[in-house]
CSV table of C-alpha atoms in Angstrom, one decimal:
chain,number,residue,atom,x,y,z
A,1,UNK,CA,-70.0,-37.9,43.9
A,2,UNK,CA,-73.7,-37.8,43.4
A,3,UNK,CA,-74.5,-39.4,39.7
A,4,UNK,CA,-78.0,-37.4,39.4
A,5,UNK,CA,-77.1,-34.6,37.4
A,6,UNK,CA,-79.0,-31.2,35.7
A,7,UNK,CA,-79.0,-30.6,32.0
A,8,UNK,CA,-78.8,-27.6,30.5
A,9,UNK,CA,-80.3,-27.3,27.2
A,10,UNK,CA,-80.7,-24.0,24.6
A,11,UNK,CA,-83.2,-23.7,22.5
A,12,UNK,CA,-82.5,-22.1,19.0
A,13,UNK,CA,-85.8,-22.2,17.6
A,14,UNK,CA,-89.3,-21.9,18.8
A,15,UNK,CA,-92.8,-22.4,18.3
A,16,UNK,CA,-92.7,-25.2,21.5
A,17,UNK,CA,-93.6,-26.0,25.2
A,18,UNK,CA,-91.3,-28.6,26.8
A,19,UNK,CA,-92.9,-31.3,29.4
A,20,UNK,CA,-90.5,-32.9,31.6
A,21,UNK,CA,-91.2,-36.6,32.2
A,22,UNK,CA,-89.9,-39.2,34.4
A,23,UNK,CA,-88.2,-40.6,31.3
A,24,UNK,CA,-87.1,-37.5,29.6
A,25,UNK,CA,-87.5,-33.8,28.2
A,26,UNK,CA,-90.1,-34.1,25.2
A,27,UNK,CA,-91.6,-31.6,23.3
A,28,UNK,CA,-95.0,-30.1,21.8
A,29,UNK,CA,-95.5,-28.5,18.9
A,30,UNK,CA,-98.0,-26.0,19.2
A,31,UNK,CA,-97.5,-23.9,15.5
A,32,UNK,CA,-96.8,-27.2,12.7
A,33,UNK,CA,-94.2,-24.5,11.1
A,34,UNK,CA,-91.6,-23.8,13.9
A,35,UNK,CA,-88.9,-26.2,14.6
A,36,UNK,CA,-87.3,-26.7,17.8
A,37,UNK,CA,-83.0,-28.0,17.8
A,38,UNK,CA,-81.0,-27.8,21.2
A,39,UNK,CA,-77.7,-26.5,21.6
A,40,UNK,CA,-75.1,-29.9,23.2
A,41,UNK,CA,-76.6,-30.3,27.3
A,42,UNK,CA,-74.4,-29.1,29.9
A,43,UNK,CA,-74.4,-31.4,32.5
A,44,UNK,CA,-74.0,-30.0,36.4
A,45,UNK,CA,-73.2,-32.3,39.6
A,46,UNK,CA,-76.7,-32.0,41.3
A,47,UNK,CA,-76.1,-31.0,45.0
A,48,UNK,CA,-79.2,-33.1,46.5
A,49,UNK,CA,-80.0,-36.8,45.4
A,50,UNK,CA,-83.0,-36.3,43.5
A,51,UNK,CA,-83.5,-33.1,42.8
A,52,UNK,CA,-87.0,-32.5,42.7
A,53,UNK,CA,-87.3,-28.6,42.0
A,54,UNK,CA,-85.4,-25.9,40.4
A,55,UNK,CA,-85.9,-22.1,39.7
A,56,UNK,CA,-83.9,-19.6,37.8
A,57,UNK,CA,-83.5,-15.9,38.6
A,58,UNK,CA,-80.5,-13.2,39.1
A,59,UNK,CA,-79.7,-13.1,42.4
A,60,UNK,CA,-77.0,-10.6,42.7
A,61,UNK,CA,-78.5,-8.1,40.3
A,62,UNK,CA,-75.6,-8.8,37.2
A,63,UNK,CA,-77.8,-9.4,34.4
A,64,UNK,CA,-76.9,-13.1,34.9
A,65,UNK,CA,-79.0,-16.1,35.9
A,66,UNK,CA,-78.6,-17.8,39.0
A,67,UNK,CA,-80.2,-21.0,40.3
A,68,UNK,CA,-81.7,-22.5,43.4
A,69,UNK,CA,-83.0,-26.6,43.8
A,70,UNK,CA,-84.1,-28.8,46.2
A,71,UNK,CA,-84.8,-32.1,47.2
A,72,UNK,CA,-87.3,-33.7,50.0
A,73,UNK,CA,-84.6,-35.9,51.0
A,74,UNK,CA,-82.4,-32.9,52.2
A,75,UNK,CA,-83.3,-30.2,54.5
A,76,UNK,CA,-81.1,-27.3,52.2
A,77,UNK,CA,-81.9,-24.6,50.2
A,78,UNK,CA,-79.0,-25.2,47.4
A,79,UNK,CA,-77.9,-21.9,45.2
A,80,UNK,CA,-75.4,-21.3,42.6
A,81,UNK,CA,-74.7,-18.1,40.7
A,82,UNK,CA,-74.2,-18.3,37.4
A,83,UNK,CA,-71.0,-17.6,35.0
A,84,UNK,CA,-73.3,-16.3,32.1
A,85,UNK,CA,-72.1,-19.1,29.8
A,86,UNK,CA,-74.2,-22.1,31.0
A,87,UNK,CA,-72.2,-22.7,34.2
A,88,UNK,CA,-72.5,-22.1,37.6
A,89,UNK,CA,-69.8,-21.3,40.6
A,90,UNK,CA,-69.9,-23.4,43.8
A,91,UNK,CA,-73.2,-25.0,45.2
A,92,UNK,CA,-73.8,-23.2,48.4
A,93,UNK,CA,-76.7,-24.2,51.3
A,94,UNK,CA,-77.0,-21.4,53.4
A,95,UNK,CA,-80.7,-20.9,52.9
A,96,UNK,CA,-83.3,-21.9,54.9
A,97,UNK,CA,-86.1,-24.6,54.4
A,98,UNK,CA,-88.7,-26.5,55.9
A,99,UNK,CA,-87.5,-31.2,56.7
A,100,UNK,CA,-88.6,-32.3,53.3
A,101,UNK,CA,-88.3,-28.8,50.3
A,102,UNK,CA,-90.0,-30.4,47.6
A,103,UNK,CA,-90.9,-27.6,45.3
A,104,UNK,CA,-89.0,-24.1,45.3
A,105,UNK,CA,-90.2,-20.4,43.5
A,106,UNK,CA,-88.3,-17.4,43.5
A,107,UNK,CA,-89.8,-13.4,43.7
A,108,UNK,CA,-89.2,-10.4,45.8
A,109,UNK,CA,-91.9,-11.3,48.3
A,110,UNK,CA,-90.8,-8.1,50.8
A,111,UNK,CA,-90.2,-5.5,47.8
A,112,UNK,CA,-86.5,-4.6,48.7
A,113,UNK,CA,-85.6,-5.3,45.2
A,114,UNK,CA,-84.6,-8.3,45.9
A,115,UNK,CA,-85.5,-12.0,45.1
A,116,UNK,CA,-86.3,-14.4,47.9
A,117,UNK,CA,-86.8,-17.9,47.9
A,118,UNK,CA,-90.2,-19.9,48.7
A,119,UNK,CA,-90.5,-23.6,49.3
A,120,UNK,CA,-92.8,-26.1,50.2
A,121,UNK,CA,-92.7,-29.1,53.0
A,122,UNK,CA,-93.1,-32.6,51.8
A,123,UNK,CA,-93.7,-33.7,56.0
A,124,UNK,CA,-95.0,-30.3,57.5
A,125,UNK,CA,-98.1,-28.0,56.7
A,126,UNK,CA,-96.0,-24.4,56.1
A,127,UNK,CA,-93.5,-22.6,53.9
A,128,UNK,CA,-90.8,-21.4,53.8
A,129,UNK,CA,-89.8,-18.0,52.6
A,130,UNK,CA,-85.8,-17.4,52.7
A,131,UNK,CA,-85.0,-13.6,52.2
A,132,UNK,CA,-82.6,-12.5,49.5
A,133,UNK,CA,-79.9,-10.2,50.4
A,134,UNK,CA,-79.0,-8.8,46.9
A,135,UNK,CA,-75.5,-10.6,46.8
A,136,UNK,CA,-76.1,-14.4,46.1
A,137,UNK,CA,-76.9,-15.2,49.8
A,138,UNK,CA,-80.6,-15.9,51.4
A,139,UNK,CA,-80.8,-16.0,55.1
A,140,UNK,CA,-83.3,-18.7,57.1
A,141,UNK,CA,-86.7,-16.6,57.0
A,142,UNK,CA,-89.9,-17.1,58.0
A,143,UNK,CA,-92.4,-20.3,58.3
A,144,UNK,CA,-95.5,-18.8,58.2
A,145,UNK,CA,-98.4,-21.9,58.9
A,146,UNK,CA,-100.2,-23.1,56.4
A,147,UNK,CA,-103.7,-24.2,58.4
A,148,UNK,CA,-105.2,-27.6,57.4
A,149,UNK,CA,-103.4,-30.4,55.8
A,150,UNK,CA,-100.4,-32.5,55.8
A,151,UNK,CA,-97.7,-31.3,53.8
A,152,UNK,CA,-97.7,-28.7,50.9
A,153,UNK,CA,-97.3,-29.2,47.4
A,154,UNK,CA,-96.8,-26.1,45.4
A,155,UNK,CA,-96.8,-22.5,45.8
A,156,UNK,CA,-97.3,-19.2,43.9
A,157,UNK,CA,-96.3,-15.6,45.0
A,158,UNK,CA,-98.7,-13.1,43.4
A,159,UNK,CA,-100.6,-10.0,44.9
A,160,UNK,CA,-104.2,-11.6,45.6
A,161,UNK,CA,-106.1,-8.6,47.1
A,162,UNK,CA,-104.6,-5.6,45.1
A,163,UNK,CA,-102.9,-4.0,48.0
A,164,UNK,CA,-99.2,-3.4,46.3
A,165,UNK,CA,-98.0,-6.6,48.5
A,166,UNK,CA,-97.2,-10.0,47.7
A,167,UNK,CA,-99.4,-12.7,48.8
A,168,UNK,CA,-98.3,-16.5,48.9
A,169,UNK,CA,-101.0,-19.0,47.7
A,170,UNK,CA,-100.3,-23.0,47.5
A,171,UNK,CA,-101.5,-26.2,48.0
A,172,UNK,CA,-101.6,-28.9,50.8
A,173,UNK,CA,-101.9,-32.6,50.8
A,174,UNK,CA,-104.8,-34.1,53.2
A,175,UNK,CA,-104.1,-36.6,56.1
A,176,UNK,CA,-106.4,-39.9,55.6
A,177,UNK,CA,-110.3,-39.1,55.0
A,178,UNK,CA,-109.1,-35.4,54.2
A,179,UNK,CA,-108.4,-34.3,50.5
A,180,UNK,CA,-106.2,-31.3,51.1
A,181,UNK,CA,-107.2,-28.1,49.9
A,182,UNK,CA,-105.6,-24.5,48.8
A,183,UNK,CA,-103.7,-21.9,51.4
A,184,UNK,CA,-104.2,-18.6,51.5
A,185,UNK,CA,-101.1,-16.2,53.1
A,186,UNK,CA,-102.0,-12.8,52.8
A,187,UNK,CA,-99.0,-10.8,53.0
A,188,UNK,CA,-98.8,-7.9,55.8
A,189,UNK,CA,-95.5,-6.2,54.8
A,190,UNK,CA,-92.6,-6.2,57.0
A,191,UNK,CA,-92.1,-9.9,56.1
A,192,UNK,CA,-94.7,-10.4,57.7
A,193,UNK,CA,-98.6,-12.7,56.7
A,194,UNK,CA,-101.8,-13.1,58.0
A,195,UNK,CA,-103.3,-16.5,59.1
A,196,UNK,CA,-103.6,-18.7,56.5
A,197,UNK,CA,-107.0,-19.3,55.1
A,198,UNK,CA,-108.2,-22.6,53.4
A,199,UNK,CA,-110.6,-23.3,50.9
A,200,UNK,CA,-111.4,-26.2,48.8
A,201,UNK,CA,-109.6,-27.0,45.8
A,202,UNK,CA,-112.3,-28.9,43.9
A,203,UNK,CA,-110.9,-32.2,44.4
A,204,UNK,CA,-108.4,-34.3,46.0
A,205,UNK,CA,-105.2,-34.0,47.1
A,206,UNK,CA,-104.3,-31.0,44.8
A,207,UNK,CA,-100.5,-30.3,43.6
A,208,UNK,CA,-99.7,-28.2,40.4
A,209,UNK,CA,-101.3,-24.4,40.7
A,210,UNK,CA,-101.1,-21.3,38.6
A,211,UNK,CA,-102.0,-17.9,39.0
A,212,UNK,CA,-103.1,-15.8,36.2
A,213,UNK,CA,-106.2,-13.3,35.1
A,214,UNK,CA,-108.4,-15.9,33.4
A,215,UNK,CA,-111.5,-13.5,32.4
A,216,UNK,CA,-109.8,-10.2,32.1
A,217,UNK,CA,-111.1,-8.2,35.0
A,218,UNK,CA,-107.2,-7.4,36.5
A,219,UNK,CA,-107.7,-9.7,39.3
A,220,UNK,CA,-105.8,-12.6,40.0
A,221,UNK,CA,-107.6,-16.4,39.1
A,222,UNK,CA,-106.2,-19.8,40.2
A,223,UNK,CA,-106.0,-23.1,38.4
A,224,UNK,CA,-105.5,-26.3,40.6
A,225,UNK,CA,-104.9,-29.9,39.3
A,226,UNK,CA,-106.2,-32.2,41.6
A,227,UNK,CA,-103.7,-35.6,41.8
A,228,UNK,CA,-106.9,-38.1,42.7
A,229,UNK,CA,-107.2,-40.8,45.4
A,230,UNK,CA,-105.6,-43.7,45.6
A,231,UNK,CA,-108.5,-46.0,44.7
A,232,UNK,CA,-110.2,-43.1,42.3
A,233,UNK,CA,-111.7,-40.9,40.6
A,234,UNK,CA,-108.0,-40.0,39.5
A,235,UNK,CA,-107.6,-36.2,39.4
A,236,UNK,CA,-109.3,-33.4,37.9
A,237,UNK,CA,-108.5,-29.7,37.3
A,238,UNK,CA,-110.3,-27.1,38.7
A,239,UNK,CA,-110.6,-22.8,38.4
A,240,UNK,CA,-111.4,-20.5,40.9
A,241,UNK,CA,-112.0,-16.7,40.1
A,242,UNK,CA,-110.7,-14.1,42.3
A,243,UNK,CA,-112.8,-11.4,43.8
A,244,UNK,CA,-110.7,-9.3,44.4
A,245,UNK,CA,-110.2,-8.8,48.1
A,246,UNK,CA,-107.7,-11.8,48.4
A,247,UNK,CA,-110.8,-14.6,48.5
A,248,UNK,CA,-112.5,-16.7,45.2
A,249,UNK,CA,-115.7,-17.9,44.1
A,250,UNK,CA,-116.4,-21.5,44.0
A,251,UNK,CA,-114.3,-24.1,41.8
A,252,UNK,CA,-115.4,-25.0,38.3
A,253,UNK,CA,-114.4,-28.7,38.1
A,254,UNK,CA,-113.0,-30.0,34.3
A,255,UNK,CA,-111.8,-33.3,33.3
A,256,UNK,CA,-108.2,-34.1,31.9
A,257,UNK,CA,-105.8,-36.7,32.1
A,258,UNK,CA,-105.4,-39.4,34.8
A,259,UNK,CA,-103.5,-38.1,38.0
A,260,UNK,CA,-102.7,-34.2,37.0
A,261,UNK,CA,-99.6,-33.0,38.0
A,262,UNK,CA,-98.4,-29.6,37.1
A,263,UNK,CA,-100.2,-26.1,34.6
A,264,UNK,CA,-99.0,-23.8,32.7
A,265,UNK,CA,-101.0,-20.9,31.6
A,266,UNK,CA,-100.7,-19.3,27.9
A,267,UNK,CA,-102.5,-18.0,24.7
A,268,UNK,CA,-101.9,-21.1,22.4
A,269,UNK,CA,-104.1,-19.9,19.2
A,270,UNK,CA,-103.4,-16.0,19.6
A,271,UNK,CA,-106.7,-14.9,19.9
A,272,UNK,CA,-105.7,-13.0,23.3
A,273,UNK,CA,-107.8,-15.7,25.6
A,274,UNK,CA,-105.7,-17.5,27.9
A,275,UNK,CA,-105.6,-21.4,27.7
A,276,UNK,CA,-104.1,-24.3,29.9
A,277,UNK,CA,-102.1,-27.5,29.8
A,278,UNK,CA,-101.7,-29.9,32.0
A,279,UNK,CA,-99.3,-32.8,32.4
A,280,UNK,CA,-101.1,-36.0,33.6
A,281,UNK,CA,-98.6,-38.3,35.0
A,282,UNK,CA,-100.3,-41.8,34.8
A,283,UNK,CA,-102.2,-41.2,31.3
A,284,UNK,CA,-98.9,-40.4,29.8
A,285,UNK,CA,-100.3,-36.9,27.9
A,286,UNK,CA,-101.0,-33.6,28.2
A,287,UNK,CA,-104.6,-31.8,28.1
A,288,UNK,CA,-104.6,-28.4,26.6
A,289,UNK,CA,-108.3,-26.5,27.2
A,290,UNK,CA,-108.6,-23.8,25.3
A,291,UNK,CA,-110.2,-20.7,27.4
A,292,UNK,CA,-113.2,-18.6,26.0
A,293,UNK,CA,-112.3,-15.3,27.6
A,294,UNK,CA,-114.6,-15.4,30.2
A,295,UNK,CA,-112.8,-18.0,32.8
A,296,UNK,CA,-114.5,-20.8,31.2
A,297,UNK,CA,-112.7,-23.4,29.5
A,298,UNK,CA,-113.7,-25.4,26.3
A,299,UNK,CA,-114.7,-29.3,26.8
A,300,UNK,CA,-113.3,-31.8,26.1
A,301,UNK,CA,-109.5,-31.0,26.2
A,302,UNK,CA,-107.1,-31.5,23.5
A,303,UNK,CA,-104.5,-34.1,24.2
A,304,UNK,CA,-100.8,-35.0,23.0
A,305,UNK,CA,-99.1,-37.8,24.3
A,306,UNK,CA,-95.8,-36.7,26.0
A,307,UNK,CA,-93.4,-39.8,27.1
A,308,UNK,CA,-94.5,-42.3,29.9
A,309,UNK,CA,-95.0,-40.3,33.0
A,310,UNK,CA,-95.0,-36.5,32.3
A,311,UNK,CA,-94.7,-34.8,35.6
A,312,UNK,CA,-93.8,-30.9,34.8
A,313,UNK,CA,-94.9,-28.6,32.2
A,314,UNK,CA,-93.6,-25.1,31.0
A,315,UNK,CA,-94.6,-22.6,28.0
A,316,UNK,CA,-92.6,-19.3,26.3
A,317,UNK,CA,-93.2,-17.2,23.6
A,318,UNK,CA,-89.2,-16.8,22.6
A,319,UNK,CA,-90.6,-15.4,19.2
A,320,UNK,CA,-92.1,-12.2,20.2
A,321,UNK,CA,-89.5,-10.4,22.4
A,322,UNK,CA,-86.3,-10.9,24.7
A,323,UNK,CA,-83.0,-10.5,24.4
A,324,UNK,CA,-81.4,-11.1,21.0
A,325,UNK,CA,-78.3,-9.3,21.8
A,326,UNK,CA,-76.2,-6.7,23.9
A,327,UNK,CA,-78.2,-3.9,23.9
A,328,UNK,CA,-81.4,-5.5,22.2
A,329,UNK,CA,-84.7,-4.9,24.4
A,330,UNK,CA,-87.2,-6.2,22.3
A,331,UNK,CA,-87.5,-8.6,19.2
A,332,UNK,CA,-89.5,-7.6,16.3
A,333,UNK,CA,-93.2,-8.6,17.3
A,334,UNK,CA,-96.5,-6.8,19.0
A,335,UNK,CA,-94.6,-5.9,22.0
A,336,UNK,CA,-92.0,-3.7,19.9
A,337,UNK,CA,-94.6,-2.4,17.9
A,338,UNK,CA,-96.2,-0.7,21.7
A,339,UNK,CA,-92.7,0.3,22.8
A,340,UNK,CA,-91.8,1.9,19.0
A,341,UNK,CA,-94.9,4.2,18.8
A,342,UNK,CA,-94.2,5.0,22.5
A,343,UNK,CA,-91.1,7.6,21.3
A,344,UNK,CA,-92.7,8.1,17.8
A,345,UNK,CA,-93.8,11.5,18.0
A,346,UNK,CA,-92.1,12.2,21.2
A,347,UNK,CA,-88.7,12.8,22.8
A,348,UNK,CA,-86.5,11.4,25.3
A,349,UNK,CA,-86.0,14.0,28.0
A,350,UNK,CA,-81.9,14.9,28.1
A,351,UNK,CA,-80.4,12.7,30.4
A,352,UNK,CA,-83.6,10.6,31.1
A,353,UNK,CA,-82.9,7.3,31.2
A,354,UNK,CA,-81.9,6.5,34.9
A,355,UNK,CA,-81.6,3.3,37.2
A,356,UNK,CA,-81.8,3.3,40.7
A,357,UNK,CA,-81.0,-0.3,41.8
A,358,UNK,CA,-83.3,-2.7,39.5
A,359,UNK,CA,-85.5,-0.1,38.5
A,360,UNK,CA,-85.0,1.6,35.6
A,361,UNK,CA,-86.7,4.6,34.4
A,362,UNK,CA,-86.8,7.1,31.5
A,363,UNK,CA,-89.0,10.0,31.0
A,364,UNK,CA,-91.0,10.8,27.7
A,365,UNK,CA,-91.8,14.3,26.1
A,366,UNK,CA,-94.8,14.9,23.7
A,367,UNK,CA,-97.1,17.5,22.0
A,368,UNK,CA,-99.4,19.5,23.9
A,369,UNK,CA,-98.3,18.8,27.5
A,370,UNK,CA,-98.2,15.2,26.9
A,371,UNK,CA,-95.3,13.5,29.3
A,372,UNK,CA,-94.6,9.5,30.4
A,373,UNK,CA,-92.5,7.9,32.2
A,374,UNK,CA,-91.5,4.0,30.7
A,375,UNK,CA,-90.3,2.3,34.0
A,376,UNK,CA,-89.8,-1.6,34.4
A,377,UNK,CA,-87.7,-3.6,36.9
A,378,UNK,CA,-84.9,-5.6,35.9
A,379,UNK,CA,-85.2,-8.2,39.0
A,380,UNK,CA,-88.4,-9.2,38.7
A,381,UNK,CA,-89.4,-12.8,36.0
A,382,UNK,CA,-92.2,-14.7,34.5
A,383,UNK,CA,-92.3,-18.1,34.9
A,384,UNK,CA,-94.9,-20.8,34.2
A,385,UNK,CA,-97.6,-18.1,33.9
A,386,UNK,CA,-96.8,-16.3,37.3
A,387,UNK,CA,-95.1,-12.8,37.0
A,388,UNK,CA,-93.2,-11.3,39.8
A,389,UNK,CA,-93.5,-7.4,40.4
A,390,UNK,CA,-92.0,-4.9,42.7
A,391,UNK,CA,-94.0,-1.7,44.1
A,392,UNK,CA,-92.9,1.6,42.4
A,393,UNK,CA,-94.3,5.1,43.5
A,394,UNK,CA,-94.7,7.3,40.8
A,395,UNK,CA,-95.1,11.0,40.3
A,396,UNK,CA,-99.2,11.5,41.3
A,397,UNK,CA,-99.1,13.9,37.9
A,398,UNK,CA,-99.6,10.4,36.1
A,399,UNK,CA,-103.1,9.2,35.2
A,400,UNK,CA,-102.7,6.1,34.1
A,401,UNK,CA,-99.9,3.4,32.6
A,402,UNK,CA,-100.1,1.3,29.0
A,403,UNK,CA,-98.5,-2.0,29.0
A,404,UNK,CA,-96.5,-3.0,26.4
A,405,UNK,CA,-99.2,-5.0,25.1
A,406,UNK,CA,-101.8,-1.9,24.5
A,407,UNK,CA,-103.6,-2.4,27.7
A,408,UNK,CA,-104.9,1.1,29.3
A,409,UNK,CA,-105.1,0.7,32.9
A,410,UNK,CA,-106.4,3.3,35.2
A,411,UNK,CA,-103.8,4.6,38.4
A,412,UNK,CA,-105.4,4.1,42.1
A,413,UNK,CA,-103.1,5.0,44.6
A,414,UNK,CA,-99.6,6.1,44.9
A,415,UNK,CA,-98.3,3.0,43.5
A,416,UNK,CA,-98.2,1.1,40.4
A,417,UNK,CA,-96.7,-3.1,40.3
A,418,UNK,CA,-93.9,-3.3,37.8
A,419,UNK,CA,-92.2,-6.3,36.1
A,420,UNK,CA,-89.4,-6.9,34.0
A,421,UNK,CA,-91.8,-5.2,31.0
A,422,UNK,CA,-91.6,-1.8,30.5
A,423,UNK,CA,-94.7,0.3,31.4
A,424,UNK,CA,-95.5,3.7,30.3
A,425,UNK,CA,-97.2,5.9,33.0
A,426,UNK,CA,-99.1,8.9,31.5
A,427,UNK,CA,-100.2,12.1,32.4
A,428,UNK,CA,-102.8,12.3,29.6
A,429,UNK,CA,-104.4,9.8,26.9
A,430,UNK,CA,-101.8,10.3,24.3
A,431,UNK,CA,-102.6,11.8,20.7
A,432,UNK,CA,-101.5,9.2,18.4
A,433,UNK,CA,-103.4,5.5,18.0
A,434,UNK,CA,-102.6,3.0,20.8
A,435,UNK,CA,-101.6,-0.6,19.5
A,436,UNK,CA,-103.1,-3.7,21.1
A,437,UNK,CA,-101.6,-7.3,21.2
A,438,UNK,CA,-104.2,-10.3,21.1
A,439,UNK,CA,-101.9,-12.6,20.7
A,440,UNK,CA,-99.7,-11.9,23.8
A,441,UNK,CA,-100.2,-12.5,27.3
A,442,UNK,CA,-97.7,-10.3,30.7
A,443,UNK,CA,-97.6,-14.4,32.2
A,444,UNK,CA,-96.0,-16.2,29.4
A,445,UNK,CA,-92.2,-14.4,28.8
């Protein structure tokens, strides 16, 4: 029996990011009033040696968590579905991966409802994306190439280019005399990418990424942390705004810790501006830069030490919505504020409320000709600043959508991307004053 095993820890009360450290789990207080306690650890038998990776999401569509890991030293992709009381069934390792699956991400990369499973190769320059099948089981997939490099690192499944499909979006280690860079997989449909594209990441031998919209145009950004050579400089962290169209403009460079490992993206001072951490492995800390709005970051970073060799790094905002209870949507916050004066004034449509597999829908009745539609899908997750969405057509009497944050967004097309947050697609601007949420950001759950 293996002696490496996962804990499993609840948290009760929040106001904290965790960072994960060779050492340990320790924490950072980011508001001086919450307080964080954890429920007793559940341990699990891990099913790889060292278990480098793992990622949560409901894999059979049951409302309960499953998981996936892996490890470079085993060639498996390892799933268990969950019991929905901190347990998990059998470890099964039916999934396919690349020699050496060192980091693993799950999302519904061919929009069948489904999650699939990406991982990276510790030995080889591709990925690997193992299709979900709706019922706890992924089958081999696809290893699309990721162009120059040795081996990647990390990888992130967004839509890059705005056309309603998924795009893949990583990083690669560099041979000798070759500092790695960023991939680019456009996705095709049909399971199917384009050639991968490479561009510099700003410095060497890049790992952690994150995908998020960093100056509030609607178009996916990227922030890299740069690992460092061997003999030094020792890492850096670097942004690249999105045009648009799937490519970026050139990297903004900013210093942090010694050798940067892994980011997470969120709005630490609630002033609706996204920021960034970053765990730096050999300084023993983390760097926080807090954004200005504009995709610019303020200098120098704030730093909090966080155990001897913090490796991984994750944010939530537990206080602000998310289930409380059976039947409870929303906490008390901004975001139930939106969804509140969505119905005040207005009527649920008899019979409205609908699902058709993950995607639930219910349709909204107002004054003067005024109708919505709230729709959201229940397979879709946030994690570490990188959303998941699904493609939904909607009726092309609809204008526009309002997020549960306040955010007016115009429709182009025939389909809108939907998350596991409600939108609210509209046929007209409605009468009644439309809230707003600076404090919250759709990346950070």
């Amino acid at each position: 029996m293996k002696r490496v095993v996962f804990a499993l820890i609840s948290l009760s009360l929040v106001g904290a990011s965790a960072v994960l450290t060779r050492g340990g789990a320790h924490g950072l207080t980011n508001r001086p009033a919450a307080s964080v306690s954890f429920a007793k650890a559940i341990t699990l038998n891990s099913p790889v040696l060292f278990p480098y990776s793992i990622a949560a999401g409901d894999l059979t569509h049951n409302g309960i968590p499953d998981l996936t890991v892996v490890g470079v030293e085993t060639p498996a992709l390892f799933h268990a579905l969950g019991k929905g009381n901190g347990h998990f069934g059998r470890w099964s390792n039916k999934g396919g991966t690349g020699d050496a699956p060192g980091f693993v991400v799950m999302a519904d990369v061919d929009l069948d409802g489904n999650l699939d499973a990406v991982t990276t190769d510790g030995d080889q320059p591709f990925v690997t994306v193992a299709f979900g099948d709706g019922k706890g089981h992924f089958n081999r997939g696809v290893q699309p190439h990721t162009g120059k490099g040795f081996a990647t690192q990390q990888v992130a499944v967004a839509d890059l280019n705005g056309d309603g499909i998924p795009d893949l979006v990583g990083t690669s280690f560099g041979l000798p005399n070759n500092p790695g860079g960023i991939f680019i997989l456009l996705g095709k449909g049909n399971r199917k990418f384009a050639k991968a594209v490479n561009i510099g990441s700003g410095g060497h031998q890049p790992v952690g990424i994150a995908v998020g919209d960093l100056n509030h145009d609607g178009i996916p950004d990227l922030v890299v942390a740069n690992w460092g050579q061997d003999a030094g400089p020792y890492g850096n962290l670097a942004v690249l705004l999105g045009k648009g169209d799937g490519t970026f403009n050139s990297y903004v460079p900013y210093k942090v810790g010694s050798r940067p490992f892994s980011i997470a993206a969120a709005d630490f001072t609630g002033n609706g501006i996204i920021d960034l951490v970053v765990a730096n492995e050999n300084s023993a800390n983390v760097s926080v830069l807090l954004g200005n709005g504009d995709g610019t970051f303020q200098e120098p970073p704030v730093t909090s030490a966080a155990g001897s060799t913090p490796v991984w790094v994750s944010v939530g905002n537990f206080k602000a919505y998310g289930s409380s209870s059976p039947g409870t949507l929303l906490k008390p916050g901004c975001a139930y504020q939106t969804t509140y004066s969505w119905l005040v004034g207005n009527t649920l449509a008899a019979k409205s409320c609908a699902a058709k597999g993950s995607v639930w829908t219910c349709d909204v009745n107002g004054p003067k000709g005024y109708q919505a539609q709230a729709v959201w899908d229940t397979s879709q997750s946030c994690s570490n600043g990188v959303c998941t969405f699904s493609k939904y057509t909607f009726n092309p009497k609809f204008i526009q959508y309002e997020t549960v944050y306040g955010q007016v967004v115009q429709v182009n097309g025939s389909t809108v991307p939907i998350g596991y947050q409600p939108i609210l697609l509209e046929n007209q601007n409605p009468s009644r004053t439309q809230t707003s949420c600076p404090g919250e950001w759709l990346g950070v759950p």
